[in-house]
Amino acid sequence: MIRFKDVSKEYTTKDGALTAVSDVNIEVEDGEIFGIVGYSGAGKSTLVRMLDGLEAPTKGVIEIDGTDIAKLYGHKLRVQRQKIGMIFQHFNLLWSRTVIDNIALPLEIAKVPKAKRLARAKELVKLVGLEGREHSYPSELSGGQKQRVGIARALANEPTILISDEATSALDPDTTNEVLDLLLKINKQMNLTVLLITHEMHAIAKICEKVAVMDSGQVVESGTVFDVFRHP
Ligand code: ADP
Ligand code: ADP
């Protein structure tokens, strides 16, 4: 379970203090698809960076399975971070590596032996429907295919949480729907918790069970997608 308890984040800028996140309370159950929606500047990326241990909250606590993320250092922080897979708007693939080698990269970093990481990468190729493209380079793929590589790579270390940070924002509507269907399939098949961060309401409405709506650093509404979107 992921829990944000009274979390605030202030940045010090040349114009003074800037509150990026203000008293946020969010609880995400294991296996849930949870949406965080809001316009640019609402504080979504700041929440993600704090959840990934890249930044510490100024106030409040963020827990994953009861562990306070801000208290983890060194090896324990690295182990925790392997439990979180991330996908991004611009895919963040390595252009000089083939599909299979991009997918196997996290396993290489984790020093998994070659035969084992190739076997795992092949399974992931199948899972995301990229059979036949293993030896293509990212520049030879469509946007949707690149994001499938991103998803497979995010799953390589068998995370328990997958964070999608505007991962469909650069894709056309049909491709967006394909990627969302894939996230839903993976969520069901692997019992993975999915955090869908986006400014696109329809993406949330399509696959999320619960949603938090953010504005100016605050959660202004939260609950089931049915309840929140029923009252426009
Ligand atoms: P979103 O992801 O919803 O677009 P962000 O979390 O990126 O929102 O930003 C929230 C607010 O915090 C914005 O006003 C942004 O300018 C500010 N902000 C984000 N990161 C930093 C930073 N490193 N230093 C100063 N201000 C920041
Ligand atoms: P978009 O998603 O806007 O269409 P691209 O798919 O072209 O963007 O590129 C995604 C990201 O990869 C961008 O941040 C871009 O700077 C980077 N990139 C593009 N081409 C290369 C390359 N040949 N080598 C390394 N990085 C690249």
Short mmCIF file of C-alpha atoms and ligand atoms in Angstrom, two decimals:
data_model
loop_
_atom_site.label_atom_id
_atom_site.label_comp_id
_atom_site.label_asym_id
_atom_site.label_seq_id
_atom_site.Cartn_x
_atom_site.Cartn_y
_atom_site.Cartn_z
CA MET A 1 0.00 0.00 0.00
CA ILE A 2 1.15 3.53 -0.82
CA ARG A 3 0.29 6.25 1.67
CA PHE A 4 0.89 10.00 1.50
CA LYS A 5 0.18 11.46 4.95
CA ASP A 6 -0.12 15.27 5.20
CA VAL A 7 2.65 15.64 2.64
CA SER A 8 3.91 19.09 1.67
CA LYS A 9 6.88 20.10 -0.47
CA GLU A 10 8.35 23.58 -0.61
CA TYR A 11 11.04 24.66 -3.03
CA THR A 12 13.31 27.60 -2.37
CA THR A 13 13.48 29.74 -5.48
CA LYS A 14 15.06 33.11 -6.19
CA ASP A 15 11.60 34.63 -5.68
CA GLY A 16 11.19 32.97 -2.27
CA ALA A 17 9.44 29.81 -1.10
CA LEU A 18 7.22 27.96 -3.59
CA THR A 19 4.74 25.38 -2.30
CA ALA A 20 4.61 22.65 -4.95
CA VAL A 21 2.61 20.17 -2.86
CA SER A 22 0.38 21.11 0.06
CA ASP A 23 -1.04 18.77 2.75
CA VAL A 24 -1.67 15.87 0.39
CA ASN A 25 -3.35 12.73 1.72
CA ILE A 26 -3.60 9.81 -0.71
CA GLU A 27 -3.93 6.07 -0.09
CA VAL A 28 -3.46 3.54 -2.86
CA GLU A 29 -4.31 -0.10 -2.19
CA ASP A 30 -2.21 -2.94 -3.61
CA GLY A 31 -3.35 -3.95 -7.09
CA GLU A 32 -5.35 -0.76 -7.67
CA ILE A 33 -5.15 1.48 -10.73
CA PHE A 34 -5.08 4.95 -9.20
CA GLY A 35 -5.19 8.16 -11.23
CA ILE A 36 -3.65 11.49 -10.31
CA VAL A 37 -4.99 14.15 -12.60
CA GLY A 38 -4.30 17.87 -12.81
CA TYR A 39 -3.06 20.62 -15.09
CA SER A 40 0.60 21.38 -15.63
CA GLY A 41 2.12 22.76 -12.42
CA ALA A 42 -0.40 21.03 -10.14
CA GLY A 43 2.33 19.13 -8.28
CA LYS A 44 2.02 15.67 -9.87
CA SER A 45 5.68 15.19 -10.80
CA THR A 46 6.78 16.39 -7.39
CA LEU A 47 4.64 13.65 -5.80
CA VAL A 48 6.23 11.06 -8.10
CA ARG A 49 9.78 12.19 -7.33
CA MET A 50 9.07 11.98 -3.60
CA LEU A 51 7.54 8.51 -3.97
CA ASP A 52 10.66 7.38 -5.83
CA GLY A 53 12.87 8.76 -3.04
CA LEU A 54 14.49 11.36 -5.31
CA GLU A 55 13.29 14.19 -3.09
CA ALA A 56 12.16 14.33 0.52
CA PRO A 57 8.92 15.98 1.64
CA THR A 58 9.25 19.21 3.64
CA LYS A 59 6.45 17.94 5.87
CA GLY A 60 4.53 14.69 6.28
CA VAL A 61 5.32 11.06 5.54
CA ILE A 62 5.25 8.83 2.47
CA GLU A 63 5.01 5.12 3.16
CA ILE A 64 5.22 2.10 0.90
CA ASP A 65 4.03 -1.06 2.66
CA GLY A 66 4.50 0.72 5.98
CA THR A 67 8.06 1.90 5.31
CA ASP A 68 8.84 5.63 5.44
CA ILE A 69 10.64 6.31 2.13
CA ALA A 70 12.53 9.31 3.52
CA LYS A 71 14.28 7.02 6.04
CA LEU A 72 15.82 4.74 3.39
CA TYR A 73 19.43 5.20 2.27
CA GLY A 74 22.01 3.34 0.22
CA HIS A 75 21.26 -0.32 -0.47
CA LYS A 76 17.78 -0.23 1.09
CA LEU A 77 16.78 2.76 -1.03
CA ARG A 78 18.07 1.01 -4.18
CA VAL A 79 16.10 -2.14 -3.36
CA GLN A 80 12.97 -0.06 -2.75
CA ARG A 81 13.45 1.85 -6.01
CA GLN A 82 13.67 -1.42 -7.94
CA LYS A 83 10.14 -2.13 -6.75
CA ILE A 84 8.94 0.91 -8.70
CA GLY A 85 8.82 0.79 -12.49
CA MET A 86 8.42 4.06 -14.40
CA ILE A 87 7.26 4.97 -17.87
CA PHE A 88 7.57 8.44 -19.36
CA GLN A 89 6.12 10.76 -21.98
CA HIS A 90 9.27 10.68 -24.13
CA PHE A 91 9.98 7.00 -23.44
CA ASN A 92 13.60 7.63 -22.30
CA LEU A 93 14.91 4.73 -24.40
CA LEU A 94 18.55 4.35 -25.37
CA TRP A 95 18.73 5.05 -29.08
CA SER A 96 21.87 2.99 -29.69
CA ARG A 97 20.34 -0.18 -28.25
CA THR A 98 17.87 -2.61 -29.77
CA VAL A 99 14.44 -3.31 -28.29
CA ILE A 100 15.62 -6.41 -26.45
CA ASP A 101 18.71 -4.66 -25.08
CA ASN A 102 16.67 -1.67 -23.89
CA ILE A 103 14.31 -4.03 -22.06
CA ALA A 104 17.20 -5.96 -20.49
CA LEU A 105 19.03 -2.80 -19.36
CA PRO A 106 17.67 -2.68 -15.78
CA LEU A 107 18.66 -6.35 -15.38
CA GLU A 108 22.15 -5.60 -16.64
CA ILE A 109 22.45 -2.82 -14.08
CA ALA A 110 21.21 -5.25 -11.41
CA LYS A 111 23.97 -7.67 -12.58
CA VAL A 112 21.58 -10.45 -13.58
CA PRO A 113 23.49 -13.06 -15.67
CA LYS A 114 23.15 -12.72 -19.45
CA ALA A 115 21.16 -15.90 -20.18
CA LYS A 116 18.67 -15.08 -17.44
CA ARG A 117 18.17 -11.48 -18.51
CA LEU A 118 17.66 -12.46 -22.15
CA ALA A 119 15.06 -15.05 -21.14
CA ARG A 120 13.25 -12.46 -19.01
CA ALA A 121 13.44 -9.82 -21.76
CA LYS A 122 11.95 -12.30 -24.26
CA GLU A 123 9.02 -12.98 -21.93
CA LEU A 124 8.45 -9.24 -21.66
CA VAL A 125 8.60 -8.78 -25.45
CA LYS A 126 5.74 -11.26 -25.67
CA LEU A 127 3.78 -9.65 -22.84
CA VAL A 128 3.79 -6.24 -24.55
CA GLY A 129 3.23 -7.65 -28.06
CA LEU A 130 6.53 -6.75 -29.72
CA GLU A 131 7.40 -10.18 -31.15
CA GLY A 132 9.42 -9.77 -34.32
CA ARG A 133 10.76 -6.34 -33.30
CA GLU A 134 13.36 -7.58 -30.78
CA HIS A 135 16.29 -6.43 -32.92
CA SER A 136 14.82 -3.15 -34.13
CA TYR A 137 16.18 0.16 -32.89
CA PRO A 138 13.84 2.67 -31.20
CA SER A 139 14.09 5.02 -34.20
CA GLU A 140 12.48 2.28 -36.33
CA LEU A 141 9.41 2.04 -34.09
CA SER A 142 6.12 3.94 -33.88
CA GLY A 143 5.30 5.96 -30.75
CA GLY A 144 3.05 3.18 -29.42
CA GLN A 145 5.76 0.57 -30.00
CA LYS A 146 8.35 2.75 -28.25
CA GLN A 147 6.05 3.02 -25.24
CA ARG A 148 5.63 -0.78 -25.24
CA VAL A 149 9.40 -1.04 -24.97
CA GLY A 150 9.24 1.48 -22.10
CA ILE A 151 6.59 -0.61 -20.34
CA ALA A 152 8.55 -3.86 -20.80
CA ARG A 153 11.73 -2.21 -19.47
CA ALA A 154 9.79 -0.84 -16.47
CA LEU A 155 8.64 -4.38 -15.64
CA ALA A 156 12.07 -6.02 -15.99
CA ASN A 157 12.90 -5.93 -12.29
CA GLU A 158 9.47 -7.30 -11.37
CA PRO A 159 8.27 -4.15 -9.60
CA THR A 160 5.18 -4.06 -7.39
CA ILE A 161 4.32 -0.50 -8.49
CA LEU A 162 4.22 0.93 -12.01
CA ILE A 163 4.14 4.71 -12.37
CA SER A 164 2.99 6.11 -15.68
CA ASP A 165 4.10 9.76 -15.83
CA GLU A 166 2.21 11.33 -18.76
CA ALA A 167 3.11 8.19 -20.70
CA THR A 168 0.33 8.61 -23.25
CA SER A 169 0.55 12.39 -23.61
CA ALA A 170 2.66 12.27 -26.79
CA LEU A 171 0.51 9.58 -28.44
CA ASP A 172 -2.51 9.86 -30.74
CA PRO A 173 -5.93 8.79 -29.34
CA ASP A 174 -5.94 5.26 -30.86
CA THR A 175 -2.41 4.54 -29.67
CA THR A 176 -3.26 6.00 -26.26
CA ASN A 177 -6.14 3.55 -25.96
CA GLU A 178 -3.89 0.62 -26.93
CA VAL A 179 -1.33 1.58 -24.30
CA LEU A 180 -4.05 2.04 -21.64
CA ASP A 181 -5.50 -1.40 -22.51
CA LEU A 182 -2.01 -2.87 -22.10
CA LEU A 183 -1.61 -1.23 -18.68
CA LEU A 184 -4.97 -2.67 -17.64
CA LYS A 185 -3.96 -6.15 -18.84
CA ILE A 186 -0.67 -5.98 -16.94
CA ASN A 187 -2.43 -4.71 -13.81
CA LYS A 188 -4.79 -7.71 -13.86
CA GLN A 189 -2.24 -10.31 -14.93
CA MET A 190 0.55 -9.33 -12.53
CA ASN A 191 -1.49 -7.82 -9.69
CA LEU A 192 0.61 -4.69 -10.07
CA THR A 193 -0.34 -1.37 -8.47
CA VAL A 194 -0.55 1.27 -11.21
CA LEU A 195 -0.30 5.03 -10.64
CA LEU A 196 -1.50 6.87 -13.71
CA ILE A 197 -0.28 10.48 -13.67
CA THR A 198 -1.84 12.55 -16.41
CA HIS A 199 -3.59 15.76 -17.41
CA GLU A 200 -5.98 13.68 -19.58
CA MET A 201 -9.30 13.01 -17.80
CA HIS A 202 -10.39 10.44 -20.38
CA ALA A 203 -7.32 8.26 -19.69
CA ILE A 204 -8.28 8.18 -15.99
CA ALA A 205 -11.92 7.50 -16.78
CA LYS A 206 -10.96 4.60 -19.05
CA ILE A 207 -8.90 2.45 -16.67
CA CYS A 208 -8.72 3.88 -13.13
CA GLU A 209 -10.73 2.74 -10.15
CA LYS A 210 -9.90 5.73 -8.00
CA VAL A 211 -8.65 9.22 -8.68
CA ALA A 212 -7.20 12.25 -6.91
CA VAL A 213 -7.68 15.58 -8.65
CA MET A 214 -4.85 18.03 -7.99
CA ASP A 215 -4.78 21.78 -8.37
CA SER A 216 -2.06 24.18 -7.17
CA GLY A 217 -0.40 21.48 -5.06
CA GLN A 218 -3.58 20.37 -3.31
CA VAL A 219 -5.88 17.39 -3.72
CA VAL A 220 -9.15 19.16 -4.45
CA GLU A 221 -11.22 16.03 -4.95
CA SER A 222 -10.70 12.29 -4.54
CA GLY A 223 -12.64 9.06 -4.55
CA THR A 224 -13.88 6.49 -7.01
CA VAL A 225 -13.81 7.58 -10.65
CA PHE A 226 -17.58 7.05 -10.70
CA ASP A 227 -18.19 9.47 -7.81
CA VAL A 228 -15.65 12.11 -8.82
CA PHE A 229 -16.56 12.28 -12.51
CA ARG A 230 -20.32 12.04 -11.99
CA HIS A 231 -20.38 15.61 -10.68
CA PRO A 232 -18.58 17.77 -13.25
P1 ADP B 1 3.07 18.89 -12.54
O1 ADP B 1 3.87 17.64 -12.59
O2 ADP B 1 1.67 18.68 -12.07
O3 ADP B 1 3.14 19.68 -13.81
P2 ADP B 1 5.21 19.84 -10.79
O4 ADP B 1 5.25 18.93 -9.63
O5 ADP B 1 6.20 19.67 -11.86
O6 ADP B 1 3.72 19.84 -11.41
O7 ADP B 1 5.33 21.35 -10.29
C1 ADP B 1 4.56 21.90 -9.21
C2 ADP B 1 5.07 23.30 -8.91
O8 ADP B 1 6.37 23.21 -8.34
C3 ADP B 1 5.19 24.19 -10.12
O9 ADP B 1 4.87 25.50 -9.74
C4 ADP B 1 6.66 24.08 -10.48
O10 ADP B 1 7.10 25.22 -11.15
C5 ADP B 1 7.31 23.93 -9.12
N1 ADP B 1 8.57 23.14 -9.14
C6 ADP B 1 8.70 21.85 -9.54
N2 ADP B 1 9.97 21.42 -9.40
C7 ADP B 1 10.66 22.47 -8.90
C8 ADP B 1 12.02 22.69 -8.52
N3 ADP B 1 12.94 21.72 -8.62
N4 ADP B 1 12.38 23.92 -8.06
C9 ADP B 1 11.47 24.90 -7.94
N5 ADP B 1 10.18 24.77 -8.27
C10 ADP B 1 9.76 23.58 -8.74
P1 ADP B 2 8.76 12.66 -29.19
O1 ADP B 2 8.26 11.71 -28.13
O2 ADP B 2 8.57 14.10 -28.82
O3 ADP B 2 8.33 12.33 -30.58
P2 ADP B 2 11.27 11.37 -29.77
O4 ADP B 2 10.60 10.05 -29.73
O5 ADP B 2 11.81 11.86 -31.05
O6 ADP B 2 10.35 12.51 -29.15
O7 ADP B 2 12.46 11.40 -28.72
C1 ADP B 2 12.23 11.06 -27.36
C2 ADP B 2 13.43 11.52 -26.54
O8 ADP B 2 14.62 10.89 -27.01
C3 ADP B 2 13.67 13.02 -26.63
O9 ADP B 2 13.96 13.48 -25.33
C4 ADP B 2 14.87 13.16 -27.54
O10 ADP B 2 15.70 14.23 -27.13
C5 ADP B 2 15.60 11.84 -27.35
N1 ADP B 2 16.24 11.40 -28.61
C6 ADP B 2 15.74 11.53 -29.85
N2 ADP B 2 16.59 11.06 -30.75
C7 ADP B 2 17.67 10.59 -30.07
C8 ADP B 2 18.90 9.95 -30.43
N3 ADP B 2 19.21 9.68 -31.69
N4 ADP B 2 19.77 9.60 -29.45
C9 ADP B 2 19.46 9.84 -28.17
N5 ADP B 2 18.32 10.45 -27.75
C10 ADP B 2 17.44 10.81 -28.69
#
